[in-house]
Amino acid sequence: MSKRFNRRSRRAVIPLAAVSALVAGAGLTGCGQQRDASVYTVLNSSTDETYHRWDAEAMARCGERLGVTIEQQSVPASQVMTKALRMASSKSLPDIVQFDASEMPTFAEAGGLVDLRTLGLSTADTPQGIVNFGSYKGTYYGAARSVNTLALFYNKDVLDRAGLKVPTTWAELRETAKKLTQGKRYGLALSAGGAEDGVFQFTPFMWSNGGDETRLDGPRVVEALDYWKSLLKDGSLSKSTVGWTQADVNDQFMAGNAAMMINGPWQVETLNTKKSLHWGIARIPVPRAGGKSVGPLGGAVLTVPNTGDEQRERTAGKIVACLSSEREQLTYALNSWMVPANEKAAAVWRQRVPELDALADQVAAARSRTAELGAGWSGVSLALQSAFQSALTGEGSGAALKRAQQRATSGN
């Protein structure tokens, strides 16, 4: 993968029953192998060389403070859950697993995680939305070091030459995108692919319009999908939108093939490699002036698996507390362009990275995808992915979303 949080692509969707069986069958009341008492392992998805190095440096600092050695095992993001389950079945779970927050509830539901509050972790300086991001059924299982969300990126030079302002409402976005669509350049690029990328990008339109994932065929959700269809009908979106990942969207923007895009801060490092590209960032436009732009919280959370070894679990909790401390969060966020989960660290981050201030505002109003449905989110996501593909290639939004709701309800 090119960038860590570019990974909202294809994940293995594992039925909850299968996860529960594997975790329960693991008999997590003891370790299946002798472990070095001074060496602790973190399973994560930091396969990118830069992120792997940043994590290694953070783990070295925390290890020195705690008097232990912390090692990381990195696998592609789509394999973290399956790797954790294999390790559970062989009673060789790592001491810490960094799950994507949308996957954590599935492992928690199966009884595989320890309540971090029982290990002494505090959430005093963490916004409630981010606490919820790492919680399942009110229990705090996952500590976020940083979070991300989506925003509207725009080419300053293109907008300036056209004499246009950055749009703030759906009507303005549609009109601006129309005017900026010229030749090979589309006014807007977004991901509507048949994977989690597309669902992640649809949620700001659904939620900001008052839609809800508990009723996919509700009128507010239909309106949001109809809005996407209107952009496609105008010619402001490429027909290839239905196949693009968020990485593809960024490529189009950098190549000058899109004047604006919906994307996240994980693209900033790549954007900054093109010095001639003068980009800005703003909150995602809302249906009506004065409305709240509600985007999805993205990112990963550090969890402590339930191994039955309470002493190791307590030390693992201290490691999680160190890695998610105010100081470590700020260092990590400044490296990765993500937003610190800790409020105090986020305040400093705003001062250090003023060009991304709008992103911090967007994060403040963002919400977790799993807050409403928990482990049931994966089924809704798959249903929505299918609906996008159908609606954006000709089917009516209402019919596509009605079928999606039926699919989500039946679990098929």
Short mmCIF file of C-alpha atoms in Angstrom, two decimals:
data_model
loop_
_atom_site.label_atom_id
_atom_site.label_comp_id
_atom_site.label_asym_id
_atom_site.label_seq_id
_atom_site.Cartn_x
_atom_site.Cartn_y
_atom_site.Cartn_z
CA MET A 1 0.00 0.00 0.00
CA SER A 2 1.24 3.47 -0.71
CA LYS A 3 -0.06 5.24 2.37
CA ARG A 4 -1.37 3.78 5.54
CA PHE A 5 -4.86 5.22 5.59
CA ASN A 6 -5.26 4.70 1.88
CA ARG A 7 -6.37 1.28 2.83
CA ARG A 8 -10.13 1.69 2.90
CA SER A 9 -10.25 -0.70 0.02
CA ARG A 10 -10.98 -4.38 0.07
CA ARG A 11 -11.12 -6.05 3.45
CA ALA A 12 -12.05 -9.59 4.20
CA VAL A 13 -15.55 -9.47 5.69
CA ILE A 14 -15.66 -12.27 8.26
CA PRO A 15 -19.05 -13.23 9.73
CA LEU A 16 -19.39 -12.46 13.43
CA ALA A 17 -20.31 -16.07 14.16
CA ALA A 18 -17.03 -17.24 12.66
CA VAL A 19 -15.05 -14.71 14.68
CA SER A 20 -16.84 -15.71 17.89
CA ALA A 21 -16.19 -19.39 17.26
CA LEU A 22 -12.51 -18.85 16.63
CA VAL A 23 -12.00 -16.59 19.63
CA ALA A 24 -14.03 -18.81 21.95
CA GLY A 25 -12.31 -21.91 20.60
CA ALA A 26 -8.95 -20.38 21.32
CA GLY A 27 -9.60 -20.82 25.04
CA LEU A 28 -8.03 -17.50 25.91
CA THR A 29 -7.26 -18.48 29.47
CA GLY A 30 -3.58 -18.87 28.99
CA CYS A 31 -0.85 -18.57 26.41
CA GLY A 32 -0.06 -21.41 24.10
CA GLN A 33 3.66 -20.63 24.14
CA GLN A 34 6.30 -19.37 26.53
CA ARG A 35 7.02 -15.68 26.05
CA ASP A 36 9.99 -13.50 26.88
CA ALA A 37 8.77 -11.46 29.84
CA SER A 38 10.55 -8.35 28.58
CA VAL A 39 9.43 -8.48 24.92
CA TYR A 40 5.98 -7.28 23.82
CA THR A 41 4.47 -7.53 20.35
CA VAL A 42 2.20 -5.15 18.43
CA LEU A 43 0.29 -6.40 15.38
CA ASN A 44 -0.41 -3.50 13.01
CA SER A 45 -0.72 -2.59 9.34
CA SER A 46 2.36 -0.36 9.07
CA THR A 47 3.72 -2.06 5.97
CA ASP A 48 4.63 1.28 4.40
CA GLU A 49 8.34 1.87 5.15
CA THR A 50 7.81 5.38 6.48
CA TYR A 51 4.98 4.47 8.83
CA HIS A 52 6.81 1.33 9.97
CA ARG A 53 9.80 3.48 10.91
CA TRP A 54 7.69 6.06 12.73
CA ASP A 55 6.01 3.30 14.71
CA ALA A 56 9.33 1.63 15.48
CA GLU A 57 10.71 4.91 16.81
CA ALA A 58 7.64 5.47 19.01
CA MET A 59 7.82 1.92 20.32
CA ALA A 60 11.51 2.32 21.11
CA ARG A 61 10.80 5.47 23.13
CA CYS A 62 7.94 3.86 25.03
CA GLY A 63 9.92 0.67 25.56
CA GLU A 64 12.77 2.64 27.09
CA ARG A 65 10.37 4.45 29.44
CA LEU A 66 8.73 1.19 30.53
CA GLY A 67 11.82 -1.01 30.59
CA VAL A 68 10.62 -3.46 27.93
CA THR A 69 11.26 -4.20 24.28
CA ILE A 70 8.35 -3.56 21.90
CA GLU A 71 8.34 -5.21 18.49
CA GLN A 72 5.87 -4.77 15.66
CA GLN A 73 4.51 -7.33 13.24
CA SER A 74 3.11 -5.54 10.20
CA VAL A 75 0.70 -7.03 7.69
CA PRO A 76 -1.53 -5.36 5.06
CA ALA A 77 -4.58 -3.76 6.63
CA SER A 78 -6.94 -6.23 4.95
CA GLN A 79 -5.13 -9.05 6.78
CA VAL A 80 -5.05 -7.73 10.35
CA MET A 81 -8.32 -9.37 11.39
CA THR A 82 -7.55 -12.72 9.77
CA LYS A 83 -4.01 -12.69 11.21
CA ALA A 84 -5.35 -11.93 14.71
CA LEU A 85 -7.85 -14.79 14.40
CA ARG A 86 -5.18 -17.25 13.30
CA MET A 87 -3.02 -16.20 16.23
CA ALA A 88 -5.99 -16.55 18.60
CA SER A 89 -6.69 -20.08 17.40
CA SER A 90 -3.06 -21.05 18.04
CA LYS A 91 -3.02 -19.25 21.40
CA SER A 92 -0.25 -16.93 20.21
CA LEU A 93 -2.05 -13.59 20.22
CA PRO A 94 0.16 -10.50 20.25
CA ASP A 95 0.05 -8.24 23.29
CA ILE A 96 -1.48 -5.37 21.31
CA VAL A 97 -3.46 -5.30 18.07
CA GLN A 98 -4.03 -2.13 16.09
CA PHE A 99 -7.39 -2.66 14.40
CA ASP A 100 -9.10 -0.35 11.96
CA ALA A 101 -11.79 1.16 14.16
CA SER A 102 -14.54 -0.17 11.89
CA GLU A 103 -13.31 -3.75 12.50
CA MET A 104 -12.63 -3.53 16.24
CA PRO A 105 -16.30 -4.10 17.28
CA THR A 106 -16.32 -7.51 15.62
CA PHE A 107 -13.41 -8.73 17.76
CA ALA A 108 -14.84 -7.03 20.84
CA GLU A 109 -18.26 -8.65 20.33
CA ALA A 110 -16.54 -12.04 20.32
CA GLY A 111 -15.04 -11.32 23.75
CA GLY A 112 -11.52 -10.98 22.46
CA LEU A 113 -10.55 -7.60 23.94
CA VAL A 114 -9.85 -6.12 27.37
CA ASP A 115 -11.59 -2.98 28.66
CA LEU A 116 -8.81 -0.38 28.57
CA ARG A 117 -10.25 1.50 31.53
CA THR A 118 -9.58 -1.55 33.71
CA LEU A 119 -5.94 -1.22 32.65
CA GLY A 120 -5.78 2.38 33.85
CA LEU A 121 -6.25 4.26 30.59
CA SER A 122 -8.01 7.61 30.87
CA THR A 123 -10.15 9.38 28.28
CA ALA A 124 -10.22 12.70 30.13
CA ASP A 125 -8.66 14.71 27.28
CA THR A 126 -10.34 12.83 24.45
CA PRO A 127 -13.52 14.17 22.75
CA GLN A 128 -16.54 11.93 23.32
CA GLY A 129 -16.88 11.24 19.60
CA ILE A 130 -13.37 9.77 19.54
CA VAL A 131 -14.02 7.82 22.76
CA ASN A 132 -17.06 6.34 21.02
CA PHE A 133 -14.83 5.62 18.02
CA GLY A 134 -12.81 3.24 20.21
CA SER A 135 -15.77 1.83 22.14
CA TYR A 136 -18.25 -0.96 21.67
CA LYS A 137 -21.51 -1.07 23.63
CA GLY A 138 -20.16 1.55 25.99
CA THR A 139 -16.91 -0.25 26.80
CA TYR A 140 -13.65 1.44 25.84
CA TYR A 141 -11.55 -1.11 23.97
CA GLY A 142 -9.48 0.97 21.54
CA ALA A 143 -7.22 3.99 22.05
CA ALA A 144 -6.72 6.18 18.99
CA ARG A 145 -3.42 7.98 18.52
CA SER A 146 -4.79 10.04 15.68
CA VAL A 147 -7.94 10.23 13.63
CA ASN A 148 -8.81 11.41 10.17
CA THR A 149 -11.81 12.30 8.12
CA LEU A 150 -12.64 13.62 4.68
CA ALA A 151 -12.56 17.19 3.42
CA LEU A 152 -12.87 19.12 0.18
CA PHE A 153 -9.49 19.70 -1.46
CA TYR A 154 -9.35 22.30 -4.21
CA ASN A 155 -6.83 23.65 -6.71
CA LYS A 156 -6.35 27.29 -5.69
CA ASP A 157 -5.02 28.37 -9.08
CA VAL A 158 -7.92 26.84 -11.01
CA LEU A 159 -10.55 28.45 -8.78
CA ASP A 160 -8.76 31.81 -8.82
CA ARG A 161 -8.52 31.87 -12.62
CA ALA A 162 -12.23 31.09 -12.86
CA GLY A 163 -13.04 33.78 -10.30
CA LEU A 164 -14.86 31.26 -8.12
CA LYS A 165 -15.11 30.92 -4.37
CA VAL A 166 -14.76 27.66 -2.49
CA PRO A 167 -18.27 26.11 -2.37
CA THR A 168 -19.97 25.60 0.98
CA THR A 169 -23.36 24.15 -0.02
CA TRP A 170 -24.48 21.37 -2.34
CA ALA A 171 -25.92 23.89 -4.78
CA GLU A 172 -22.66 25.84 -4.84
CA LEU A 173 -20.61 22.66 -5.21
CA ARG A 174 -22.72 21.51 -8.15
CA GLU A 175 -22.53 24.90 -9.87
CA THR A 176 -18.80 25.32 -9.23
CA ALA A 177 -18.02 21.80 -10.41
CA LYS A 178 -19.99 22.47 -13.62
CA LYS A 179 -18.07 25.66 -14.34
CA LEU A 180 -14.70 24.03 -13.66
CA THR A 181 -15.38 21.06 -15.94
CA GLN A 182 -13.46 21.86 -19.11
CA GLY A 183 -11.75 19.63 -21.65
CA LYS A 184 -10.13 16.69 -19.87
CA ARG A 185 -10.58 18.31 -16.47
CA TYR A 186 -13.56 17.38 -14.34
CA GLY A 187 -14.87 19.76 -11.74
CA LEU A 188 -14.81 17.18 -8.96
CA ALA A 189 -13.36 13.77 -8.22
CA LEU A 190 -14.55 11.35 -5.57
CA SER A 191 -14.51 7.64 -4.92
CA ALA A 192 -17.72 5.70 -5.49
CA GLY A 193 -16.05 2.37 -6.01
CA GLY A 194 -17.54 -0.92 -4.87
CA ALA A 195 -15.47 -1.04 -1.68
CA GLU A 196 -15.22 0.69 1.69
CA ASP A 197 -13.58 3.72 0.04
CA GLY A 198 -16.86 4.60 -1.64
CA VAL A 199 -18.93 4.10 1.50
CA PHE A 200 -16.51 6.24 3.50
CA GLN A 201 -16.94 9.01 0.94
CA PHE A 202 -20.72 8.72 0.84
CA THR A 203 -21.26 9.08 4.58
CA PRO A 204 -20.68 12.89 4.69
CA PHE A 205 -23.42 13.35 2.12
CA MET A 206 -25.77 10.92 3.86
CA TRP A 207 -25.19 12.16 7.40
CA SER A 208 -25.06 15.87 6.62
CA ASN A 209 -28.44 15.44 4.92
CA GLY A 210 -29.94 13.76 7.97
CA GLY A 211 -29.76 10.25 6.58
CA ASP A 212 -29.04 7.24 8.71
CA GLU A 213 -27.42 3.86 8.16
CA THR A 214 -30.28 2.16 10.02
CA ARG A 215 -32.59 2.99 7.11
CA LEU A 216 -30.71 2.96 3.85
CA ASP A 217 -33.84 3.50 1.78
CA GLY A 218 -34.91 6.56 3.78
CA PRO A 219 -35.65 9.74 1.80
CA ARG A 220 -32.58 11.60 3.10
CA VAL A 221 -30.26 8.82 1.96
CA VAL A 222 -31.99 8.66 -1.42
CA GLU A 223 -31.53 12.44 -1.79
CA ALA A 224 -27.82 12.11 -1.06
CA LEU A 225 -27.34 9.42 -3.69
CA ASP A 226 -29.46 11.41 -6.14
CA TYR A 227 -27.09 14.32 -5.55
CA TRP A 228 -24.14 12.15 -6.57
CA LYS A 229 -26.10 11.10 -9.65
CA SER A 230 -26.73 14.75 -10.53
CA LEU A 231 -22.99 15.47 -10.48
CA LEU A 232 -22.43 12.53 -12.80
CA LYS A 233 -25.28 13.66 -15.08
CA ASP A 234 -23.79 17.17 -15.26
CA GLY A 235 -20.51 15.68 -16.47
CA SER A 236 -18.76 17.10 -13.40
CA LEU A 237 -17.72 13.60 -12.31
CA SER A 238 -15.93 11.10 -14.48
CA LYS A 239 -17.85 7.95 -15.32
CA SER A 240 -14.80 6.14 -13.96
CA THR A 241 -15.83 7.36 -10.50
CA VAL A 242 -17.58 4.01 -9.91
CA GLY A 243 -14.23 2.24 -10.05
CA TRP A 244 -11.95 4.73 -8.30
CA THR A 245 -10.33 4.27 -4.93
CA GLN A 246 -9.33 7.30 -2.89
CA ALA A 247 -5.77 6.85 -4.18
CA ASP A 248 -7.07 7.04 -7.75
CA VAL A 249 -8.95 10.24 -6.89
CA ASN A 250 -5.75 11.80 -5.58
CA ASP A 251 -3.89 10.79 -8.73
CA GLN A 252 -6.51 12.54 -10.87
CA PHE A 253 -6.31 15.69 -8.77
CA MET A 254 -2.52 15.81 -8.90
CA ALA A 255 -2.54 15.24 -12.65
CA GLY A 256 -4.79 18.25 -13.16
CA ASN A 257 -7.71 16.09 -14.26
CA ALA A 258 -9.91 17.31 -11.40
CA ALA A 259 -10.24 20.81 -9.98
CA MET A 260 -11.58 19.60 -6.63
CA MET A 261 -11.69 16.29 -4.80
CA ILE A 262 -13.09 14.65 -1.70
CA ASN A 263 -10.20 13.03 0.15
CA GLY A 264 -8.32 12.82 3.41
CA PRO A 265 -5.09 13.97 5.07
CA TRP A 266 -3.27 10.75 4.22
CA GLN A 267 -2.83 12.28 0.74
CA VAL A 268 -1.05 15.42 1.97
CA GLU A 269 2.44 13.96 1.91
CA THR A 270 1.98 12.98 -1.74
CA LEU A 271 0.30 16.28 -2.66
CA ASN A 272 3.27 18.19 -1.27
CA THR A 273 5.66 16.40 -3.63
CA LYS A 274 4.24 18.45 -6.50
CA LYS A 275 5.48 21.93 -5.75
CA SER A 276 3.57 23.50 -8.64
CA LEU A 277 0.25 22.33 -7.18
CA HIS A 278 -1.26 24.96 -4.90
CA TRP A 279 -4.04 23.25 -3.02
CA GLY A 280 -6.38 24.29 -0.26
CA ILE A 281 -8.74 22.43 2.03
CA ALA A 282 -12.24 23.15 3.29
CA ARG A 283 -15.12 21.40 4.98
CA ILE A 284 -17.31 19.25 2.73
CA PRO A 285 -20.27 21.31 1.46
CA VAL A 286 -23.64 20.80 3.15
CA PRO A 287 -27.16 20.50 1.71
CA ARG A 288 -28.25 23.86 3.10
CA ALA A 289 -26.39 26.96 4.26
CA GLY A 290 -25.66 26.89 7.96
CA GLY A 291 -25.88 23.10 8.23
CA LYS A 292 -23.31 20.94 9.96
CA SER A 293 -20.85 19.03 7.79
CA VAL A 294 -20.72 15.57 9.37
CA GLY A 295 -18.00 13.31 8.07
CA PRO A 296 -16.75 9.86 9.08
CA LEU A 297 -14.01 9.34 11.62
CA GLY A 298 -11.31 7.16 10.19
CA GLY A 299 -8.19 5.60 11.58
CA ALA A 300 -7.06 2.80 13.81
CA VAL A 301 -7.19 2.01 17.51
CA LEU A 302 -4.76 0.21 19.79
CA THR A 303 -6.36 -2.71 21.62
CA VAL A 304 -5.24 -5.26 24.20
CA PRO A 305 -6.39 -8.81 23.37
CA ASN A 306 -7.81 -10.98 26.12
CA THR A 307 -5.01 -13.54 26.56
CA GLY A 308 -5.76 -14.47 30.16
CA ASP A 309 -2.28 -13.34 31.26
CA GLU A 310 -3.25 -10.40 33.47
CA GLN A 311 0.29 -9.29 34.18
CA ARG A 312 1.14 -9.00 30.50
CA GLU A 313 -2.20 -7.32 29.83
CA ARG A 314 -1.42 -4.66 32.45
CA THR A 315 1.95 -3.96 30.86
CA ALA A 316 0.36 -3.92 27.42
CA GLY A 317 -2.07 -1.32 28.78
CA LYS A 318 0.87 0.83 29.85
CA ILE A 319 2.35 0.52 26.36
CA VAL A 320 -0.95 1.59 24.79
CA ALA A 321 -1.12 4.53 27.24
CA CYS A 322 2.39 5.61 26.24
CA LEU A 323 1.84 5.25 22.49
CA SER A 324 -1.40 7.24 22.78
CA SER A 325 -0.01 9.86 25.16
CA GLU A 326 -0.25 13.56 24.31
CA ARG A 327 3.42 13.76 23.38
CA GLU A 328 3.46 10.65 21.19
CA GLN A 329 0.17 11.62 19.51
CA LEU A 330 1.55 15.00 18.51
CA THR A 331 4.73 13.47 17.08
CA TYR A 332 2.76 10.87 15.15
CA ALA A 333 0.21 13.37 13.84
CA LEU A 334 2.84 15.83 12.65
CA ASN A 335 4.57 13.02 10.76
CA SER A 336 1.43 11.57 9.24
CA TRP A 337 -0.74 14.70 8.75
CA MET A 338 -3.48 13.09 10.82
CA VAL A 339 -5.31 14.90 13.63
CA PRO A 340 -4.36 13.99 17.23
CA ALA A 341 -7.13 12.32 19.22
CA ASN A 342 -6.05 14.13 22.39
CA GLU A 343 -7.59 17.63 22.65
CA LYS A 344 -4.44 19.25 24.03
CA ALA A 345 -2.26 17.71 21.34
CA ALA A 346 -4.82 18.74 18.71
CA ALA A 347 -4.66 22.36 19.87
CA VAL A 348 -0.89 22.40 19.37
CA TRP A 349 -1.28 20.60 16.03
CA ARG A 350 -3.65 23.34 14.78
CA GLN A 351 -0.95 25.93 15.48
CA ARG A 352 1.77 23.87 13.82
CA VAL A 353 -0.27 22.92 10.72
CA PRO A 354 -2.60 25.90 10.12
CA GLU A 355 -3.22 24.91 6.50
CA LEU A 356 -5.18 21.89 7.78
CA ASP A 357 -7.24 23.79 10.32
CA ALA A 358 -10.44 23.08 8.38
CA LEU A 359 -9.71 19.39 8.74
CA ALA A 360 -9.62 19.70 12.52
CA ASP A 361 -13.02 21.43 12.36
CA GLN A 362 -14.34 18.57 10.24
CA VAL A 363 -12.98 16.01 12.72
CA ALA A 364 -14.70 17.82 15.60
CA ALA A 365 -18.11 17.08 14.03
CA ALA A 366 -17.22 13.65 12.65
CA ARG A 367 -18.70 10.39 13.84
CA SER A 368 -17.77 6.75 13.90
CA ARG A 369 -19.22 4.47 11.24
CA THR A 370 -19.80 1.74 13.81
CA ALA A 371 -21.35 3.95 16.53
CA GLU A 372 -24.89 3.07 15.51
CA LEU A 373 -24.58 -0.53 14.36
CA GLY A 374 -21.38 -1.85 15.90
CA ALA A 375 -20.36 -5.13 14.33
CA GLY A 376 -23.33 -4.84 11.97
CA TRP A 377 -21.63 -2.05 10.03
CA SER A 378 -19.83 -4.42 7.66
CA GLY A 379 -23.13 -5.75 6.28
CA VAL A 380 -24.45 -2.23 5.70
CA SER A 381 -21.22 -1.25 4.00
CA LEU A 382 -21.45 -4.14 1.54
CA ALA A 383 -25.08 -3.30 0.81
CA LEU A 384 -24.24 0.34 0.13
CA GLN A 385 -21.34 -0.58 -2.13
CA SER A 386 -23.69 -2.57 -4.33
CA ALA A 387 -26.23 0.28 -4.35
CA PHE A 388 -23.65 2.80 -5.59
CA GLN A 389 -22.62 0.59 -8.44
CA SER A 390 -26.23 0.14 -9.55
CA ALA A 391 -27.42 3.72 -9.08
CA LEU A 392 -24.43 5.37 -10.72
CA THR A 393 -24.71 3.14 -13.76
CA GLY A 394 -28.37 3.80 -14.44
CA GLU A 395 -30.70 2.40 -11.79
CA GLY A 396 -32.85 4.74 -9.73
CA SER A 397 -31.44 5.62 -6.30
CA GLY A 398 -34.63 4.62 -4.53
CA ALA A 399 -34.73 1.13 -6.03
CA ALA A 400 -31.01 0.54 -5.45
CA LEU A 401 -31.21 1.65 -1.83
CA LYS A 402 -34.38 -0.32 -1.15
CA ARG A 403 -32.57 -3.44 -2.24
CA ALA A 404 -29.58 -2.41 -0.12
CA GLN A 405 -31.80 -2.08 2.94
CA GLN A 406 -33.29 -5.50 2.32
CA ARG A 407 -29.82 -6.96 1.93
CA ALA A 408 -28.54 -5.28 5.10
CA THR A 409 -31.58 -6.47 7.08
CA SER A 410 -31.39 -10.05 5.86
CA GLY A 411 -27.62 -10.23 6.21
CA ASN A 412 -27.23 -11.70 2.71
#
